[in-house]
CSV table of C-alpha atoms in Angstrom, one decimal:
chain,number,residue,atom,x,y,z
A,1,MET,CA,16.6,-86.5,235.2
A,2,ALA,CA,13.9,-83.8,235.4
A,3,GLN,CA,15.6,-82.3,238.5
A,4,VAL,CA,18.9,-82.2,236.6
A,5,GLN,CA,17.3,-80.3,233.7
A,6,ILE,CA,15.6,-77.8,236.1
A,7,PHE,CA,18.9,-77.3,237.9
A,8,ILE,CA,20.7,-76.6,234.5
A,9,LYS,CA,18.0,-74.1,233.5
A,10,LYS,CA,18.2,-72.3,236.8
A,11,SER,CA,22.0,-72.3,236.8
A,12,ILE,CA,22.0,-70.7,233.3
A,13,TRP,CA,19.5,-67.9,234.2
A,14,GLU,CA,21.0,-67.3,237.7
A,15,SER,CA,24.6,-67.2,236.6
A,16,ASP,CA,26.2,-63.8,236.3
A,17,PHE,CA,28.7,-65.2,233.9
A,18,LEU,CA,26.2,-67.0,231.6
A,19,PHE,CA,23.2,-64.6,231.6
A,20,PRO,CA,24.5,-61.9,229.2
A,21,GLY,CA,25.8,-64.6,226.8
A,22,VAL,CA,22.5,-66.5,226.9
A,23,ILE,CA,20.4,-63.4,226.3
A,24,TRP,CA,22.7,-62.4,223.5
A,25,LEU,CA,22.5,-65.8,221.8
A,26,VAL,CA,18.7,-66.1,222.2
A,27,SER,CA,18.1,-62.6,220.8
A,28,ARG,CA,20.5,-63.0,217.9
A,29,LEU,CA,19.0,-66.4,216.9
A,30,PHE,CA,15.6,-64.7,216.9
A,31,ILE,CA,17.0,-62.0,214.5
A,32,TRP,CA,18.8,-64.5,212.3
A,33,ILE,CA,15.7,-66.7,212.0
A,34,ALA,CA,13.6,-63.7,211.1
A,35,MET,CA,16.1,-62.4,208.4
A,36,LEU,CA,17.4,-65.7,207.0
A,37,LEU,CA,14.4,-68.0,207.2
A,38,ILE,CA,11.2,-66.0,207.4
A,39,ALA,CA,11.9,-62.9,205.3
A,40,PRO,CA,13.0,-64.9,202.1
A,41,ASN,CA,9.7,-66.9,202.3
A,42,LEU,CA,7.4,-64.0,202.5
A,43,PRO,CA,5.8,-62.4,199.4
A,44,LYS,CA,7.8,-59.6,197.8
A,45,PRO,CA,7.0,-56.3,199.5
A,46,VAL,CA,5.7,-53.4,197.4
A,47,GLU,CA,8.7,-51.4,198.5
A,48,GLY,CA,11.9,-53.4,199.0
A,49,VAL,CA,13.3,-56.6,197.7
A,50,LEU,CA,12.7,-60.4,198.2
A,51,PRO,CA,15.9,-61.4,200.1
A,52,ASN,CA,17.9,-64.5,199.5
A,53,PHE,CA,19.2,-66.9,202.1
A,54,ASP,CA,22.7,-65.4,202.3
A,55,LEU,CA,24.7,-62.9,204.2
A,56,GLY,CA,23.6,-60.1,201.9
A,57,VAL,CA,20.5,-59.6,204.1
A,58,PHE,CA,22.9,-58.1,206.8
A,59,ASP,CA,24.5,-55.7,204.3
A,60,ALA,CA,22.3,-52.7,203.5
A,61,TRP,CA,21.9,-48.9,203.9
A,62,ASP,CA,24.8,-47.6,206.0
A,63,SER,CA,26.6,-50.9,205.6
A,64,VAL,CA,27.3,-49.8,202.0
A,65,HIS,CA,29.3,-46.9,203.2
A,66,TYR,CA,31.3,-49.0,205.6
A,67,ARG,CA,32.1,-51.4,202.8
A,68,SER,CA,33.4,-48.6,200.6
A,69,ILE,CA,35.6,-47.3,203.4
A,70,ALA,CA,37.0,-50.7,204.3
A,71,THR,CA,37.7,-51.6,200.7
A,72,SER,CA,38.5,-48.3,199.0
A,73,GLY,CA,39.0,-45.7,201.7
A,74,TYR,CA,37.4,-42.3,202.3
A,75,GLU,CA,36.1,-39.8,199.7
A,76,PHE,CA,34.8,-36.3,200.1
A,77,VAL,CA,33.7,-33.3,198.1
A,78,ASP,CA,32.1,-30.3,199.8
A,79,ASP,CA,29.1,-30.3,197.5
A,80,GLY,CA,26.2,-31.1,199.9
A,81,GLY,CA,26.0,-34.7,198.7
A,82,GLN,CA,26.3,-37.9,200.7
A,83,HIS,CA,30.0,-38.9,201.2
A,84,ASN,CA,31.4,-41.6,203.3
A,85,ILE,CA,33.7,-39.3,205.3
A,86,ALA,CA,30.6,-38.7,207.4
A,87,PHE,CA,31.2,-42.2,208.9
A,88,PHE,CA,33.8,-42.4,211.6
A,89,PRO,CA,36.9,-44.7,211.0
A,90,LEU,CA,37.3,-47.2,213.9
A,91,PHE,CA,34.6,-49.7,212.8
A,92,PRO,CA,35.7,-49.9,209.1
A,93,LEU,CA,39.3,-50.1,210.2
A,94,MET,CA,38.6,-53.1,212.4
A,95,VAL,CA,36.6,-54.7,209.7
A,96,ARG,CA,39.5,-54.2,207.3
A,97,GLY,CA,41.8,-55.8,209.8
A,98,VAL,CA,39.6,-58.9,210.0
A,99,MET,CA,39.3,-58.9,206.2
A,100,ASN,CA,43.1,-59.1,206.0
A,101,LEU,CA,42.8,-62.6,207.5
A,102,GLY,CA,41.1,-63.7,204.3
A,103,LEU,CA,37.5,-63.2,205.2
A,104,SER,CA,34.8,-61.4,203.2
A,105,PHE,CA,33.5,-58.0,204.1
A,106,GLU,CA,30.2,-59.5,205.2
A,107,VAL,CA,31.8,-62.0,207.5
A,108,ALA,CA,34.3,-59.5,208.9
A,109,GLY,CA,31.6,-56.9,209.5
A,110,LEU,CA,29.3,-59.4,211.2
A,111,LEU,CA,32.1,-60.7,213.4
A,112,VAL,CA,33.1,-57.3,214.6
A,113,ASN,CA,29.6,-56.0,215.4
A,114,ASN,CA,28.2,-59.2,217.0
A,115,ILE,CA,31.3,-59.9,219.1
A,116,THR,CA,31.5,-56.3,220.4
A,117,PHE,CA,27.8,-56.3,221.0
A,118,LEU,CA,28.3,-59.4,223.2
A,119,ALA,CA,31.1,-57.6,225.0
A,120,ALA,CA,28.8,-54.6,225.5
A,121,LEU,CA,26.2,-56.8,227.2
A,122,TYR,CA,28.8,-58.2,229.6
A,123,CYS,CA,30.2,-54.7,230.3
A,124,VAL,CA,26.9,-53.1,231.0
A,125,TYR,CA,25.7,-56.1,233.0
A,126,PHE,CA,28.5,-56.0,235.5
A,127,TRP,CA,28.5,-52.2,235.6
A,128,VAL,CA,24.8,-52.1,236.5
A,129,ALA,CA,25.2,-55.0,238.9
A,130,GLU,CA,27.8,-52.9,240.9
A,131,HIS,CA,25.3,-50.1,241.5
A,132,HIS,CA,21.8,-51.7,241.2
A,133,GLY,CA,22.2,-55.4,241.9
A,134,THR,CA,21.7,-58.5,239.9
A,135,LYS,CA,18.1,-58.0,239.1
A,136,GLY,CA,18.7,-54.5,237.7
A,137,ALA,CA,21.6,-55.9,235.6
A,138,ARG,CA,19.5,-58.7,234.2
A,139,TRP,CA,16.6,-56.3,233.2
A,140,THR,CA,19.1,-53.9,231.6
A,141,ALA,CA,20.8,-56.7,229.6
A,142,THR,CA,17.4,-57.9,228.5
A,143,VAL,CA,16.4,-54.4,227.4
A,144,LEU,CA,19.6,-54.0,225.4
A,145,ALA,CA,19.3,-57.4,223.8
A,146,CYS,CA,15.6,-57.4,223.0
A,147,CYS,CA,15.0,-53.7,222.1
A,148,PRO,CA,13.8,-53.5,218.5
A,149,LEU,CA,16.9,-51.4,217.7
A,150,SER,CA,19.2,-54.1,218.9
A,151,LEU,CA,18.9,-55.4,215.3
A,152,PHE,CA,21.7,-52.9,214.6
A,153,GLY,CA,23.9,-54.9,217.0
A,154,THR,CA,23.8,-57.8,214.5
A,155,VAL,CA,23.8,-56.3,211.0
A,156,ILE,CA,26.9,-54.5,209.6
A,157,TYR,CA,26.6,-51.3,211.6
A,158,THR,CA,28.6,-49.7,214.5
A,159,GLU,CA,26.1,-50.2,217.3
A,160,GLY,CA,27.8,-53.1,219.0
A,161,LEU,CA,31.2,-51.5,218.9
A,162,TYR,CA,30.0,-48.1,220.1
A,163,LEU,CA,27.9,-49.5,222.9
A,164,PHE,CA,30.8,-51.5,224.2
A,165,LEU,CA,33.4,-48.7,224.0
A,166,SER,CA,31.1,-46.0,225.5
A,167,ALA,CA,29.9,-48.3,228.3
A,168,ALA,CA,33.5,-49.3,229.0
A,169,ALA,CA,34.6,-45.7,229.3
A,170,LEU,CA,31.6,-44.8,231.6
A,171,ARG,CA,32.2,-47.8,233.8
A,172,ALA,CA,35.9,-47.0,234.1
A,173,PHE,CA,35.1,-43.5,235.1
A,174,ASP,CA,32.7,-44.7,237.8
A,175,ARG,CA,35.5,-47.0,239.0
A,176,GLN,CA,38.0,-44.2,239.0
A,177,GLN,CA,40.1,-46.0,236.4
A,178,TYR,CA,41.1,-42.9,234.5
A,179,ARG,CA,43.6,-44.4,232.1
A,180,TRP,CA,41.0,-46.8,230.9
A,181,THR,CA,38.5,-44.0,230.8
A,182,ALA,CA,40.7,-42.1,228.4
A,183,PHE,CA,41.5,-45.2,226.3
A,184,TRP,CA,37.9,-46.5,225.8
A,185,GLY,CA,36.6,-42.9,225.5
A,186,ALA,CA,39.1,-42.1,222.7
A,187,MET,CA,38.1,-45.3,220.9
A,188,ALA,CA,34.4,-44.3,221.2
A,189,THR,CA,34.9,-40.8,219.8
A,190,ALA,CA,36.7,-42.5,216.8
A,191,THR,CA,33.6,-44.7,216.2
A,192,ARG,CA,30.5,-42.5,216.2
A,193,PRO,CA,29.7,-38.8,216.2
A,194,THR,CA,27.6,-39.3,219.4
A,195,GLY,CA,30.9,-40.1,221.1
A,196,MET,CA,31.4,-36.4,221.4
A,197,ALA,CA,28.8,-36.3,224.1
A,198,LEU,CA,31.2,-38.2,226.4
A,199,ILE,CA,33.6,-35.3,226.6
A,200,PRO,CA,31.2,-32.8,228.4
A,201,ALA,CA,29.5,-35.6,230.3
A,202,LEU,CA,32.7,-36.7,231.9
A,203,LEU,CA,33.9,-33.2,232.6
A,204,ILE,CA,30.6,-32.3,234.3
A,205,ALA,CA,30.6,-35.5,236.3
A,206,ALA,CA,34.2,-34.9,237.4
A,207,TRP,CA,33.2,-31.4,238.6
A,208,LYS,CA,30.0,-32.5,240.4
A,209,GLU,CA,31.8,-35.3,242.2
A,210,ARG,CA,34.9,-33.2,242.9
A,211,ARG,CA,37.2,-35.7,241.3
A,212,PRO,CA,41.0,-35.1,241.2
A,213,ARG,CA,42.7,-33.3,238.3
A,214,VAL,CA,43.4,-36.6,236.5
A,215,ALA,CA,39.7,-37.1,236.0
A,216,TYR,CA,39.5,-33.9,234.0
A,217,LEU,CA,42.6,-35.0,232.0
A,218,ALA,CA,41.0,-38.3,231.3
A,219,ALA,CA,37.7,-36.6,230.2
A,220,ALA,CA,39.7,-34.3,227.8
A,221,ALA,CA,41.7,-37.3,226.5
A,222,THR,CA,38.6,-39.0,225.2
A,223,ALA,CA,38.6,-36.4,222.4
A,224,THR,CA,41.8,-38.0,221.0
A,225,GLY,CA,39.9,-40.2,218.6
A,226,LEU,CA,37.9,-37.3,217.3
A,227,LEU,CA,41.0,-35.1,217.0
A,228,LEU,CA,42.9,-37.7,215.1
A,229,PHE,CA,40.1,-38.1,212.6
A,230,SER,CA,39.9,-34.4,212.2
A,231,LEU,CA,43.7,-34.3,211.6
A,232,TYR,CA,43.2,-37.0,208.9
A,233,CYS,CA,40.5,-34.9,207.2
A,234,ALA,CA,42.7,-31.8,207.3
A,235,ILE,CA,45.6,-33.7,205.7
A,236,ASP,CA,43.7,-35.7,203.1
A,237,PHE,CA,40.9,-33.2,202.2
A,238,GLY,CA,42.2,-29.9,203.4
A,239,ASN,CA,39.1,-29.6,205.6
A,240,ALA,CA,39.4,-30.5,209.3
A,241,ILE,CA,35.6,-30.7,209.7
A,242,ALA,CA,34.9,-32.6,206.5
A,243,PHE,CA,33.0,-35.2,208.6
A,244,ILE,CA,30.7,-32.5,209.8
A,245,ASN,CA,30.2,-30.9,206.4
A,246,ALA,CA,29.4,-34.3,204.9
A,247,GLN,CA,26.4,-34.5,207.1
A,248,LYS,CA,24.7,-32.1,204.8
A,249,GLY,CA,23.9,-35.1,202.6
A,250,TRP,CA,21.6,-36.4,205.3
A,251,ARG,CA,20.9,-33.3,207.4
A,252,PRO,CA,20.8,-30.0,205.4
A,253,SER,CA,21.4,-27.9,208.5
A,254,LEU,CA,22.4,-28.3,212.2
A,255,GLY,CA,20.4,-27.2,215.2
A,256,PHE,CA,17.1,-28.3,216.6
A,257,ASP,CA,14.6,-29.2,213.9
A,258,GLY,CA,11.4,-27.9,215.6
A,259,GLN,CA,9.3,-28.2,212.4
A,260,GLY,CA,10.5,-31.7,211.9
A,261,TRP,CA,9.6,-32.7,215.4
A,262,TRP,CA,6.2,-31.1,215.1
A,263,ASN,CA,5.5,-32.9,211.9
A,264,MET,CA,6.6,-36.2,213.3
A,265,LEU,CA,4.4,-35.9,216.4
A,266,LEU,CA,1.5,-34.8,214.3
A,267,GLU,CA,2.0,-37.9,212.1
A,268,ILE,CA,2.0,-40.1,215.1
A,269,ALA,CA,-1.3,-38.7,216.4
A,270,LEU,CA,-3.1,-37.9,213.2
A,271,GLY,CA,-1.3,-39.4,210.2
A,272,LYS,CA,-0.1,-37.7,207.1
A,273,SER,CA,-2.3,-34.9,205.7
A,274,ASP,CA,-0.7,-34.7,202.2
A,275,GLY,CA,-3.7,-35.8,200.2
A,276,GLN,CA,-2.1,-39.2,199.4
A,277,HIS,CA,-4.4,-41.1,201.7
A,278,SER,CA,-8.1,-41.5,201.5
A,279,TRP,CA,-10.3,-40.0,204.2
A,280,ILE,CA,-10.9,-43.5,205.6
A,281,GLN,CA,-7.1,-44.0,206.0
A,282,ARG,CA,-6.7,-40.6,207.6
A,283,LEU,CA,-9.6,-41.5,210.0
A,284,LEU,CA,-8.2,-44.9,210.9
A,285,HIS,CA,-4.8,-43.4,211.8
A,286,PRO,CA,-5.8,-41.3,214.8
A,287,LEU,CA,-8.1,-44.2,215.8
A,288,LEU,CA,-5.0,-46.5,215.8
A,289,CYS,CA,-3.0,-44.1,217.8
A,290,SER,CA,-5.8,-43.7,220.4
A,291,ILE,CA,-6.2,-47.5,220.7
A,292,ILE,CA,-2.5,-48.0,221.3
A,293,VAL,CA,-2.2,-45.1,223.9
A,294,SER,CA,-5.3,-46.0,225.8
A,295,SER,CA,-4.5,-49.7,225.9
A,296,VAL,CA,-1.0,-49.1,227.1
A,297,TYR,CA,-2.3,-46.7,229.7
A,298,MET,CA,-4.8,-49.3,231.0
A,299,LEU,CA,-2.2,-52.1,231.1
A,300,TRP,CA,0.3,-49.9,233.0
A,301,ARG,CA,-2.0,-48.1,235.4
A,302,GLU,CA,-4.7,-50.6,236.0
A,303,GLN,CA,-3.0,-54.0,235.8
A,304,GLN,CA,-3.0,-54.4,239.6
A,305,LYS,CA,-6.7,-53.8,239.7
A,306,LEU,CA,-7.7,-55.9,236.7
A,307,SER,CA,-8.4,-59.3,238.2
A,308,SER,CA,-9.5,-60.7,234.9
A,309,VAL,CA,-6.7,-62.3,232.9
A,310,ILE,CA,-8.8,-62.0,229.8
A,311,LYS,CA,-9.0,-58.2,230.2
A,312,ILE,CA,-5.2,-57.9,230.7
A,313,TYR,CA,-4.4,-60.0,227.7
A,314,GLY,CA,-7.1,-58.4,225.7
A,315,PHE,CA,-5.5,-55.0,226.1
A,316,TYR,CA,-2.1,-56.6,225.3
A,317,ALA,CA,-3.4,-58.3,222.2
A,318,VAL,CA,-5.0,-55.0,220.9
A,319,VAL,CA,-1.6,-53.2,221.2
A,320,THR,CA,0.3,-56.1,219.6
A,321,ILE,CA,-2.0,-56.3,216.6
A,322,SER,CA,-1.9,-52.6,216.2
A,323,LEU,CA,1.9,-52.7,216.1
A,324,ILE,CA,1.9,-55.4,213.5
A,325,LEU,CA,-0.6,-53.6,211.3
A,326,ALA,CA,0.8,-50.1,211.6
A,327,SER,CA,2.8,-48.7,208.6
A,328,ASP,CA,6.6,-48.7,208.6
A,329,ARG,CA,6.6,-44.9,208.7
A,330,TYR,CA,4.4,-44.9,211.8
A,331,ILE,CA,6.6,-47.4,213.6
A,332,ASN,CA,9.7,-45.4,212.8
A,333,ASN,CA,8.1,-42.2,214.1
A,334,LEU,CA,6.8,-43.9,217.2
A,335,LEU,CA,10.2,-45.3,218.0
A,336,ASN,CA,11.9,-42.0,217.4
A,337,ALA,CA,9.6,-40.2,219.9
A,338,VAL,CA,9.6,-43.0,222.5
A,339,MET,CA,13.4,-43.5,222.5
A,340,VAL,CA,14.2,-39.8,222.8
A,341,LEU,CA,11.3,-38.4,224.9
A,342,GLY,CA,10.7,-41.5,226.9
A,343,GLY,CA,14.4,-42.0,227.5
A,344,ALA,CA,14.8,-38.4,228.7
A,345,TYR,CA,11.8,-38.8,231.1
A,346,LEU,CA,13.3,-42.0,232.6
A,347,LEU,CA,16.7,-40.3,233.0
A,348,TRP,CA,15.1,-37.4,234.8
A,349,ARG,CA,12.9,-39.6,237.0
A,350,LEU,CA,15.9,-41.8,238.1
A,351,ARG,CA,18.5,-39.0,238.2
A,352,LYS,CA,19.1,-39.5,241.9
A,353,GLU,CA,19.5,-43.2,241.7
A,354,LEU,CA,21.8,-43.5,238.6
A,355,THR,CA,25.4,-42.5,238.8
A,356,SER,CA,26.3,-38.9,237.9
A,357,VAL,CA,28.2,-39.8,234.7
A,358,THR,CA,25.3,-42.1,233.6
A,359,VAL,CA,22.8,-39.2,233.9
A,360,PHE,CA,25.0,-36.6,232.4
A,361,TYR,CA,26.1,-38.7,229.4
A,362,GLY,CA,22.4,-39.6,228.8
A,363,PHE,CA,21.3,-36.0,228.7
A,364,CYS,CA,24.4,-34.8,226.7
A,365,GLY,CA,23.7,-37.6,224.2
A,366,ILE,CA,20.1,-36.6,223.8
A,367,ALA,CA,21.0,-32.9,223.5
A,368,LEU,CA,23.5,-33.8,220.7
A,369,LEU,CA,20.8,-35.7,218.8
A,370,LEU,CA,18.3,-32.9,219.1
A,371,ALA,CA,21.0,-30.4,217.9
A,372,SER,CA,22.0,-32.5,214.9
A,373,GLY,CA,19.2,-31.3,212.6
A,374,GLY,CA,16.4,-33.5,211.3
A,375,THR,CA,14.7,-36.5,212.8
A,376,ILE,CA,16.2,-39.3,210.7
A,377,SER,CA,17.5,-42.3,212.6
A,378,LEU,CA,16.9,-40.8,216.0
A,379,SER,CA,15.7,-44.0,217.5
A,380,ARG,CA,18.8,-45.9,216.4
A,381,LEU,CA,21.1,-43.2,217.5
A,382,ALA,CA,19.3,-43.0,220.9
A,383,TYR,CA,19.7,-46.7,221.3
A,384,GLY,CA,23.4,-46.2,221.2
A,385,ILE,CA,23.2,-44.0,224.3
A,386,VAL,CA,23.6,-46.7,226.8
A,387,PRO,CA,22.2,-44.8,229.9
A,388,LEU,CA,18.7,-44.9,228.3
A,389,SER,CA,18.7,-48.7,228.4
A,390,ILE,CA,20.1,-48.7,231.9
A,391,ALA,CA,17.3,-46.3,233.0
A,392,LEU,CA,14.6,-48.5,231.5
A,393,GLY,CA,16.2,-51.7,232.9
A,394,VAL,CA,16.4,-50.3,236.5
A,395,PHE,CA,12.8,-49.0,236.1
A,396,LEU,CA,11.4,-52.3,234.9
A,397,GLU,CA,13.0,-54.1,237.8
A,398,ARG,CA,10.3,-52.5,240.0
A,399,TYR,CA,7.5,-53.5,237.7
A,400,PRO,CA,8.3,-57.0,236.4
A,401,ARG,CA,4.8,-57.8,235.2
A,402,GLN,CA,4.7,-54.8,233.0
A,403,GLY,CA,8.3,-55.5,232.0
A,404,TYR,CA,7.5,-58.9,230.6
A,405,LEU,CA,4.7,-57.3,228.5
A,406,ILE,CA,7.1,-54.7,227.2
A,407,VAL,CA,9.7,-57.3,226.3
A,408,GLY,CA,6.9,-59.1,224.4
A,409,TRP,CA,6.2,-55.9,222.4
A,410,PHE,CA,9.9,-55.5,221.9
A,411,SER,CA,10.0,-59.0,220.3
A,412,VAL,CA,7.2,-58.2,218.0
A,413,LEU,CA,8.8,-55.0,216.8
A,414,LEU,CA,12.3,-56.6,216.6
A,415,ALA,CA,10.9,-59.3,214.3
A,416,ARG,CA,9.2,-56.7,212.2
A,417,ILE,CA,12.2,-54.5,211.9
A,418,ALA,CA,14.6,-57.5,211.2
A,419,ILE,CA,12.3,-58.6,208.3
A,420,GLY,CA,12.1,-55.1,207.0
A,421,PHE,CA,15.9,-54.7,207.0
A,422,ALA,CA,16.3,-58.0,205.2
A,423,GLN,CA,13.8,-56.7,202.6
A,424,ASN,CA,15.9,-53.6,202.2
A,425,ARG,CA,13.2,-51.3,203.6
A,426,TRP,CA,14.1,-48.3,205.8
A,427,VAL,CA,13.8,-49.3,209.4
A,428,GLY,CA,16.1,-46.8,211.1
């Protein structure tokens, strides 16, 4: 009997067909437990609400705008305020289609995002396996599913749908399936603004690899979703770039926000210096940053030399406790910096090993984020750039011991962010 159980366990984790589904299910159950069982039984936070055991915990922040689009349509006035035209149409259209079957907005939104996130895991898994083998594919799927920002592949957001469509377009391009590249790419540009990064990335990759003319046509055709949305804006609101103008409600100006980045990095290292914190709090903040950085460095660089298990887990425990005790603002800033800067570093380091379109789309996506103005939601938007997860997955395949520790930290932050979202606190 024991041998049968061991065989079943091994067959699950060694099966290419089962692995993405199992890692999806385990990670989603983890999130659902945190949001539906743990969050409602915690004390009411100073900022936020005490959630109930219902689907409302998955419906907050941007979900409100998707609800308004799916139920009432778009609205826009060029007054610098926040208008739902800033949110691209494919996700709310799909949610509306499911709602027409008689389901509520919450159920429809959860179905669309969670099912497409599962599809994204399968698509990325088989794509990475074609170029980096099964181990690289498993680490990449694990990174995608366990990353703290994977929360947004479960709540009523567009992450699951966009990850699937963009990954499908990139994989089709690598496989020289240009009709599918154009189709999936057009759907992606109708889902998220970051889909625009697909257009130059595909064009540059086609040029570098000396692809035939049809590759350039497929790259250009990915703009169809964006162009149709622009046409809709021109017809309904008399403004073909209304979706860009509406961004003023969140980002007052476009371009690289150097001051915002400088302030964010200073906050990570030194904390806020606005007089709202006592001198003790301002002293503890850089101490916390120093502890995290030095402990991570020791774990990464010295793990092979540290013979004592106590020392290894001691460093690990210090970082884990620090991540639990740090403020929400600190965690948000830290994730912003790590996702963008760390992702760019890994792409550059692995640029000769990843496929051309993977590297070019990764850098084009990061460039688009940096040029978007402001630093709000950078970590979540960077998570939607699938090459960053691929780069980390391929990298961790070489360092599995450190990889397991990182997945552990991911789980701690994922639980924290899931509870925060359920409490209606800003988490990205």
